[in-house]
Tab-separated table of C-alpha atoms in Angstrom:
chain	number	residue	atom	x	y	z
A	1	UNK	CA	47.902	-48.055	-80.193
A	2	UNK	CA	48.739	-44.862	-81.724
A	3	UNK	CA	46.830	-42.593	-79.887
A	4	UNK	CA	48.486	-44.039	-77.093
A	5	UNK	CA	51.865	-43.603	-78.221
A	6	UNK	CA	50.905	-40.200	-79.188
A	7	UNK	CA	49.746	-39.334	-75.748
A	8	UNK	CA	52.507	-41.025	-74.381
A	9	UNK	CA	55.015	-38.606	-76.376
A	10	UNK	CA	53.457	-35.305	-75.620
A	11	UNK	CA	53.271	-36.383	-71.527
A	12	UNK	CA	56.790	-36.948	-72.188
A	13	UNK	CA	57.444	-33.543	-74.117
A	14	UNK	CA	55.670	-31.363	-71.289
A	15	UNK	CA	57.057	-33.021	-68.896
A	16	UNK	CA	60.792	-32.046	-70.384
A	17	UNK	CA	59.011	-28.505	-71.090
A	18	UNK	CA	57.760	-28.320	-67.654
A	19	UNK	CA	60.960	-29.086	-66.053
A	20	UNK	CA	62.768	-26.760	-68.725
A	21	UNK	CA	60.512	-23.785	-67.705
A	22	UNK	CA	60.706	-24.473	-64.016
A	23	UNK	CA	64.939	-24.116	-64.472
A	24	UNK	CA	64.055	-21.206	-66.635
A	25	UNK	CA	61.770	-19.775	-63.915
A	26	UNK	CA	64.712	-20.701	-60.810
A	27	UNK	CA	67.932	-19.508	-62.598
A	28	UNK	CA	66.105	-16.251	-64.734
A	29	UNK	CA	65.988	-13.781	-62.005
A	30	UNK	CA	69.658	-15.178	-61.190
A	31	UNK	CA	70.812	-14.726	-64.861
A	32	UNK	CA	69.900	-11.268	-64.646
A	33	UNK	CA	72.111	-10.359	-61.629
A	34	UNK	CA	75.542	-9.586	-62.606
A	35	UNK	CA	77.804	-10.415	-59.225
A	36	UNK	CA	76.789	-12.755	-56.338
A	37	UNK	CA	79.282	-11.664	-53.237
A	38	UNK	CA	79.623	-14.602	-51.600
A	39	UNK	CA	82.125	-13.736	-48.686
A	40	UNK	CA	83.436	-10.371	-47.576
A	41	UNK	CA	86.348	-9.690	-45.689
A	42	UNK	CA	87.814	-6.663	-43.795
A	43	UNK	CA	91.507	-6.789	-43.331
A	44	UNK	CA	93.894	-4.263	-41.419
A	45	UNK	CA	97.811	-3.584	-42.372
A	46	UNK	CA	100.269	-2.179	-40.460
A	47	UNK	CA	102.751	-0.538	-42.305
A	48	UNK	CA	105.762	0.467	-40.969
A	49	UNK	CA	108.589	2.795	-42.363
A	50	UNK	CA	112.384	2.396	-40.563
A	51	UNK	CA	114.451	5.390	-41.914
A	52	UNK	CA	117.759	4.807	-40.274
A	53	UNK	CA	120.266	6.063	-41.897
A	54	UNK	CA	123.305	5.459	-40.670
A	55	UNK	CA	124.686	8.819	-41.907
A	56	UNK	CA	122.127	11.253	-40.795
A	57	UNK	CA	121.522	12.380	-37.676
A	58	UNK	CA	118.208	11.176	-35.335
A	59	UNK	CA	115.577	8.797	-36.700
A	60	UNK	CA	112.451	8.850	-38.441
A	61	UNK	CA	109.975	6.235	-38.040
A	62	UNK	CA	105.757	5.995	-39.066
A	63	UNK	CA	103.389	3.572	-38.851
A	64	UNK	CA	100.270	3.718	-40.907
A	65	UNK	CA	97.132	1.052	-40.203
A	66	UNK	CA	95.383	0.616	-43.523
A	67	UNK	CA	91.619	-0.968	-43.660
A	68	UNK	CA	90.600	-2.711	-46.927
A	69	UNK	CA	87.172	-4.157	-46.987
A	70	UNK	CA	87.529	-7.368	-50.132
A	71	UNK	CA	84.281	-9.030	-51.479
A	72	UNK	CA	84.621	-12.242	-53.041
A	73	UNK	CA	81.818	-14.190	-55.183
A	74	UNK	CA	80.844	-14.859	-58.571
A	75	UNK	CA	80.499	-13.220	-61.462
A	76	UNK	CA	77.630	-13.987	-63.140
A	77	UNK	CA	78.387	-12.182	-66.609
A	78	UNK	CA	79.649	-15.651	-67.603
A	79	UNK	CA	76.240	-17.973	-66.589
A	80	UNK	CA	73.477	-18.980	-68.878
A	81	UNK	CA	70.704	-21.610	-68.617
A	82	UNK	CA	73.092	-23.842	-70.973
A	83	UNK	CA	75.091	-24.551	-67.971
A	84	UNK	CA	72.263	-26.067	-66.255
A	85	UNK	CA	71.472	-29.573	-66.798
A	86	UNK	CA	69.100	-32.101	-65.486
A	87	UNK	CA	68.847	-35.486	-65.527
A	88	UNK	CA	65.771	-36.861	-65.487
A	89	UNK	CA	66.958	-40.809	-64.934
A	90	UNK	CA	68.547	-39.757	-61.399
A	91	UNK	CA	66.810	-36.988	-60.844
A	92	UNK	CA	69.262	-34.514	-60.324
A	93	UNK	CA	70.193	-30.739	-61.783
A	94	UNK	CA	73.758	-29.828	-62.323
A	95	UNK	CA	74.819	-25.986	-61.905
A	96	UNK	CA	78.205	-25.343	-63.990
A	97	UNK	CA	79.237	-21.793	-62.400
A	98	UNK	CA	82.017	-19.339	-63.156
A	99	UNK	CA	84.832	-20.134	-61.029
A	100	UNK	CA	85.203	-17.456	-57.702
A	101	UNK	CA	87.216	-14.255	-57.901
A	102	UNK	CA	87.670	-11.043	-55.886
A	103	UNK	CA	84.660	-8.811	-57.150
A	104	UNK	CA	85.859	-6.034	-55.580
A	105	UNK	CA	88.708	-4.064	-53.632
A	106	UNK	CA	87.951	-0.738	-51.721
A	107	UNK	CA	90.591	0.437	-48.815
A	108	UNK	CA	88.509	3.989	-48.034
A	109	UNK	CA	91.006	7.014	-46.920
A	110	UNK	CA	88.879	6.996	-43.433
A	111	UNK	CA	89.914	4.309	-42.578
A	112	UNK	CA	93.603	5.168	-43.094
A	113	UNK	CA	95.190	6.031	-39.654
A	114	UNK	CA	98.862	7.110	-39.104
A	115	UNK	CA	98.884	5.450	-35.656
A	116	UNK	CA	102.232	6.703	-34.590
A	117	UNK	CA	105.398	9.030	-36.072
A	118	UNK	CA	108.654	9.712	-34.256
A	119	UNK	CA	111.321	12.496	-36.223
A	120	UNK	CA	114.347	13.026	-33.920
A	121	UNK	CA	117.412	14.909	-34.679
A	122	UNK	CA	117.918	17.081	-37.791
A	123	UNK	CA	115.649	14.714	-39.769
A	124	UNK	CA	112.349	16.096	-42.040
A	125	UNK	CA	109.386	14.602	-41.535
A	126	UNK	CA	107.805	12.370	-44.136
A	127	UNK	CA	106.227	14.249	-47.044
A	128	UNK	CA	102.973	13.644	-48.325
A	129	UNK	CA	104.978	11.956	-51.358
A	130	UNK	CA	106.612	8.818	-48.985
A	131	UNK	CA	103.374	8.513	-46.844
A	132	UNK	CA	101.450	8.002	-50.421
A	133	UNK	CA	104.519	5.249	-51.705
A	134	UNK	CA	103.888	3.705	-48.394
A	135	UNK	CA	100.378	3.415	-48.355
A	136	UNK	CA	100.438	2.437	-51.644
A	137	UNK	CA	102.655	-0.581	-50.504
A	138	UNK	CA	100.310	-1.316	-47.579
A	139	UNK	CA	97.786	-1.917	-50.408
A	140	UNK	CA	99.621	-3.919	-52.564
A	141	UNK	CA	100.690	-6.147	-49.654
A	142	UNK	CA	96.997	-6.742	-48.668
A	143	UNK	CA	96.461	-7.590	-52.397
A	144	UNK	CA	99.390	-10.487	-52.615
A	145	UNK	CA	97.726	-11.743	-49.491
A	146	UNK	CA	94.448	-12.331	-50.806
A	147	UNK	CA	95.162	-16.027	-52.201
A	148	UNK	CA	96.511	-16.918	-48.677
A	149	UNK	CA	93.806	-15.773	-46.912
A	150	UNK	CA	91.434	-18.440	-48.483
A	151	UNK	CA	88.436	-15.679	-49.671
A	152	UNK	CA	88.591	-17.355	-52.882
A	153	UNK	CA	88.329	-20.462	-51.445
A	154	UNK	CA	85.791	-19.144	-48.985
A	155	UNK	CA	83.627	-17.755	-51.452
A	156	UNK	CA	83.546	-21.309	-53.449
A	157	UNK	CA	82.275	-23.040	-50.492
A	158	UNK	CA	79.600	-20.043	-49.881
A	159	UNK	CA	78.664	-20.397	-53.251
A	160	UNK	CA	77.914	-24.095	-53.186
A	161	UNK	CA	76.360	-24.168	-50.556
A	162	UNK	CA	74.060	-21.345	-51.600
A	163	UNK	CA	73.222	-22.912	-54.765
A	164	UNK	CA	72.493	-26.073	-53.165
A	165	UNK	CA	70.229	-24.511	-50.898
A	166	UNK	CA	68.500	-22.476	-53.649
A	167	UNK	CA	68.108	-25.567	-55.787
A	168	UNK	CA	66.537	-27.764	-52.612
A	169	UNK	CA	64.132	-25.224	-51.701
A	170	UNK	CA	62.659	-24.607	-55.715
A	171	UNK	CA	62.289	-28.854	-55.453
A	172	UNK	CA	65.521	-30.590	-56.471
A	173	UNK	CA	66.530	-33.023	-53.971
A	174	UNK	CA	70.061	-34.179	-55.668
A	175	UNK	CA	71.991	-30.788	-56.443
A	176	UNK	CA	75.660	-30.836	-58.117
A	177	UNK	CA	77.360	-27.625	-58.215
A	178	UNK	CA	80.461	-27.546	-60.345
A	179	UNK	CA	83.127	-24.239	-61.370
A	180	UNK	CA	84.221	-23.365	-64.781
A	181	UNK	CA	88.323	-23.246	-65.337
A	182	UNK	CA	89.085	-19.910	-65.115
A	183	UNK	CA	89.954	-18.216	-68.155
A	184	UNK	CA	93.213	-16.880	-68.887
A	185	UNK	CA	93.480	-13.240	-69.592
């Protein structure tokens, strides 16, 4: 009877061990990467600069069209194995994954184009100083954009159902992916 219970205890242990290692061997290579992008969006601006004064003579008007190319995912800086968990009763792994944010922000000078620029009258064009403030407002309006777009969103959804993917083709058939509260900075 003890043998039995013996053998019955260390079928038990490898089997924990084996399903351990098998978690180690899906999420190790992913532990290693530090970003997943899980969306990527381009947007274009317009940005347009009225200078009518009433007390100067003519007009000056510009409009710039501004490119920014946003990537969305998660960072996996934040993951270990601890926040994967199975449960052997119902047979199913649960994923507990940083929550989504922007991973990264690039608006490239190519793809900056002053589309059109009227000066009439006595007035100076626009210096290199008020095209950069304006372009630097394109940019910032793109930015406070972002949460209405739904990338974040977006990228949540990618990411589930890329995990849930991942996780039914290594063998799980019952896959919950949950997000960590984002921290506050």
């Amino acid at each position: 009877m003890k043998k039995l219970l013996l053998i019955i205890v260390v079928f038990a242990c490898s089997a924990c061990s084996s399903e351990q290692k098998r978690i180690e061997d899906t999420f190790g290579k992913i532990e290693n990467v530090a970003q997943i992008g899980t969306v990527e969006y381009t947007i274009t601006k317009l940005v347009v600069a009225d200078d009518d004064a009433f007390y100067k003579i003519g007009e000056r008007k510009i409009i710039f069209s501004c490119k920014a190319i946003v990537k969305a995912g998660i960072d996996m800086r934040d993951f270990t194995l601890e926040d994967v968990k199975y449960d052997r009763a119902n047979k199913t792994i649960s994923v507990n994954l940083p929550s989504p944010s922007i991973l990264s922000f690039n608006m490239p000078m190519e793809e900056i184009k002053c589309e059109f620029s009227k000066v009439s009258g006595i007035r100076s064009d626009f210096n290199a100083e008020e095209r950069n403030l304006l372009l630097i407002q394109g940019e910032q309006n793109i930015r406070a954009d972002l949460e209405n777009l739904g990338i974040v969103k977006d990228a949540k959804e990618n990411a589930t159902q890329f995990f849930q993917t991942l996780l039914n083709s290594a063998g799980y058939k019952n896959v919950v992916v949950n997000f960590k509260e984002k921290k506050e900075a």
